[in-house]
Coordinates of C-alpha atoms in Angstrom, one line a residue:
M1 CA 182.0 139.3 38.8
S2 CA 183.2 139.3 35.4
A3 CA 186.5 141.6 34.1
A4 CA 184.1 143.6 32.0
D5 CA 182.0 145.4 34.7
P6 CA 183.3 149.1 35.4
P7 CA 184.2 149.5 38.7
A8 CA 182.1 151.3 41.2
I9 CA 181.7 155.2 41.3
P10 CA 180.5 156.4 44.9
T11 CA 177.8 159.0 44.3
T12 CA 177.6 162.5 45.8
T13 CA 174.5 163.5 47.2
G14 CA 174.6 166.7 47.5
V15 CA 175.7 166.8 51.3
G16 CA 178.6 168.9 51.0
L17 CA 177.2 172.0 48.9
G18 CA 174.3 171.9 52.1
Y19 CA 177.2 172.3 54.5
G20 CA 178.7 175.2 52.2
I21 CA 175.3 176.9 52.1
A22 CA 174.9 176.5 56.2
I23 CA 178.2 178.4 56.8
A24 CA 177.6 180.9 54.5
V25 CA 174.0 182.2 56.0
S26 CA 175.8 181.6 59.3
I27 CA 178.5 184.2 58.5
L28 CA 175.9 186.4 57.5
V29 CA 174.1 186.0 60.3
L30 CA 176.9 186.3 62.7
I31 CA 178.1 189.5 60.8
S32 CA 174.3 191.0 60.9
T33 CA 173.9 190.5 64.4
I34 CA 177.3 192.2 65.3
M35 CA 176.4 195.2 63.3
L36 CA 172.9 195.3 64.9
A37 CA 174.3 195.1 68.3
S38 CA 177.1 197.7 67.7
Y39 CA 174.0 200.0 66.2
A40 CA 172.2 199.4 69.7
C41 CA 175.0 200.5 71.7
I42 CA 175.8 203.4 70.0
R43 CA 172.0 204.5 70.1
V44 CA 171.6 203.7 74.1
K45 CA 175.3 205.3 74.9
A46 CA 173.6 208.6 72.7
N47 CA 171.0 208.6 74.7
A48 CA 172.1 208.1 77.9
T49 CA 174.5 210.8 77.4
S50 CA 171.7 213.4 76.3
T51 CA 169.4 212.3 79.1
S52 CA 172.2 212.7 81.5
S53 CA 172.4 216.2 80.3
S54 CA 168.8 217.1 80.2
R55 CA 168.9 215.4 84.0
S56 CA 171.4 217.5 85.4
S57 CA 169.7 220.8 83.9
A58 CA 166.7 219.7 85.1
D59 CA 168.2 219.0 88.6
E60 CA 169.2 222.9 88.7
D61 CA 165.4 224.1 88.0
D62 CA 163.2 222.4 90.3
G63 CA 163.9 218.5 89.7
N64 CA 160.3 218.0 88.1
T65 CA 160.4 219.5 84.6
V66 CA 163.1 217.7 81.7
N67 CA 164.8 220.3 79.6
N68 CA 165.5 218.6 76.0
S69 CA 167.5 221.6 74.9
V70 CA 170.9 221.4 73.7
E71 CA 173.4 224.2 73.9
P72 CA 175.9 224.4 70.5
A73 CA 179.4 223.8 71.0
A74 CA 181.7 226.5 71.1
V75 CA 183.0 227.1 67.3
L76 CA 186.8 227.8 67.3
V77 CA 187.4 230.2 64.5
L78 CA 190.8 229.8 62.6
G79 CA 190.8 232.4 59.9
L80 CA 191.3 235.8 59.8
D81 CA 189.2 238.7 60.0
G82 CA 188.9 241.0 56.7
S83 CA 189.7 244.4 57.9
I84 CA 193.0 242.4 59.0
I85 CA 193.3 240.5 55.6
E86 CA 192.5 244.2 54.0
T87 CA 195.9 245.5 55.7
Y88 CA 198.0 243.0 53.5
P89 CA 199.6 244.9 50.6
K90 CA 198.4 244.2 47.5
I91 CA 200.9 244.3 43.9
V92 CA 199.8 244.7 40.4
L93 CA 201.8 242.7 38.3
G94 CA 203.6 244.8 35.5
E95 CA 204.6 243.1 32.2
S96 CA 207.4 241.8 33.5
M97 CA 206.0 239.8 35.8
R98 CA 208.2 239.8 38.7
L99 CA 207.0 239.0 42.1
P100 CA 209.3 239.6 45.7
R101 CA 212.2 237.7 46.2
P102 CA 210.9 234.1 47.6
N103 CA 208.3 233.8 45.3
N104 CA 208.5 231.6 41.9
G105 CA 206.0 230.1 39.7
P106 CA 202.5 229.8 39.6
C107 CA 199.9 230.8 42.5
S108 CA 200.3 227.8 44.6
I109 CA 196.7 227.7 45.9
C110 CA 195.1 227.8 42.5
L111 CA 198.1 226.2 40.5
C112 CA 197.7 229.4 37.9
D113 CA 199.9 231.1 36.2
Y114 CA 200.5 234.8 36.8
K115 CA 199.2 237.2 34.0
A116 CA 200.1 240.8 33.8
K117 CA 197.9 243.4 35.9
D118 CA 197.1 240.3 38.1
L119 CA 196.2 241.7 41.6
V120 CA 198.4 239.7 43.5
R121 CA 198.6 239.7 47.9
C122 CA 201.3 239.1 50.0
I123 CA 201.9 237.8 53.3
P124 CA 204.0 240.3 55.5
D125 CA 206.2 238.1 57.9
C126 CA 207.3 235.5 54.9
H127 CA 206.4 237.6 52.1
H128 CA 205.3 234.8 49.9
C129 CA 202.5 236.3 47.5
F130 CA 199.3 234.7 45.9
H131 CA 196.3 235.9 43.8
A132 CA 194.3 238.6 46.3
D133 CA 191.2 236.3 45.6
C134 CA 193.1 233.4 46.7
V135 CA 195.0 234.3 49.6
D136 CA 191.7 236.4 50.9
E137 CA 189.6 233.0 50.7
W138 CA 192.5 230.8 52.3
L139 CA 193.2 233.5 55.2
K140 CA 189.6 233.4 56.2
M141 CA 189.6 229.9 56.7
S142 CA 193.4 229.0 58.1
A143 CA 195.3 232.3 59.5
T144 CA 198.7 230.4 58.2
C145 CA 200.6 230.8 54.9
P146 CA 199.6 228.2 52.3
L147 CA 203.4 227.5 52.0
C148 CA 205.4 227.9 55.0
R149 CA 202.7 227.6 57.6
N150 CA 203.7 230.3 59.4
S151 CA 201.4 232.8 61.1
P152 CA 201.3 236.5 60.1
V153 CA 200.9 238.5 63.2
P154 CA 198.6 241.1 62.1
T155 CA 199.2 243.8 64.9
P156 CA 202.2 244.1 67.2
A157 CA 199.6 244.0 69.9
A158 CA 197.8 240.6 69.0
T159 CA 198.8 237.1 69.9
P160 CA 200.3 235.4 67.2
L161 CA 198.3 232.7 65.8
S162 CA 201.1 230.1 66.3
E163 CA 200.8 230.4 69.8
L164 CA 197.0 229.1 69.9
V165 CA 197.0 226.3 67.2
P166 CA 198.4 223.3 68.7
L167 CA 201.3 222.3 67.4
A168 CA 199.9 219.0 65.8
F169 CA 198.6 221.7 63.0
H170 CA 201.8 222.7 62.1
A171 CA 203.6 221.4 59.2
R172 CA 207.0 219.1 59.8
K173 CA 210.5 220.9 58.6
D174 CA 213.0 218.3 58.0

């Protein structure tokens, strides 16, 4: 060997690239298989639940027919009725735009400032006031004050909603 010959450089054959592609494809196949299996399990479980409920209905009939009707779940409405909401006092704001004592700032529901001659409704127990349109929609969906989350009692004979709503729905008071 002469001193002028360059040293031998090992050549790459592309084997490392092939392994990388194989690993990437394997991971994609594994993820796809897991997703497909979980989808199949959920479908089988859902079908088993509906089949068992229809079998119990069919067993009550004569044992030969299969009832595929599904009864709707009970709906719990936590809002107030429109007639109850209308019993809450309304105030038409004057030029001074002063509200009863615990209120300050804009309407807490729509975040708009109060203007003269706006119709404002106050919640009886806590005396928080809001635009009448805003609080009416709120009370139809949720029977609690938007600020303090206290449940207004519409009539003395009625059960307060705070006794019916689970504690998890109440705001934490620190």
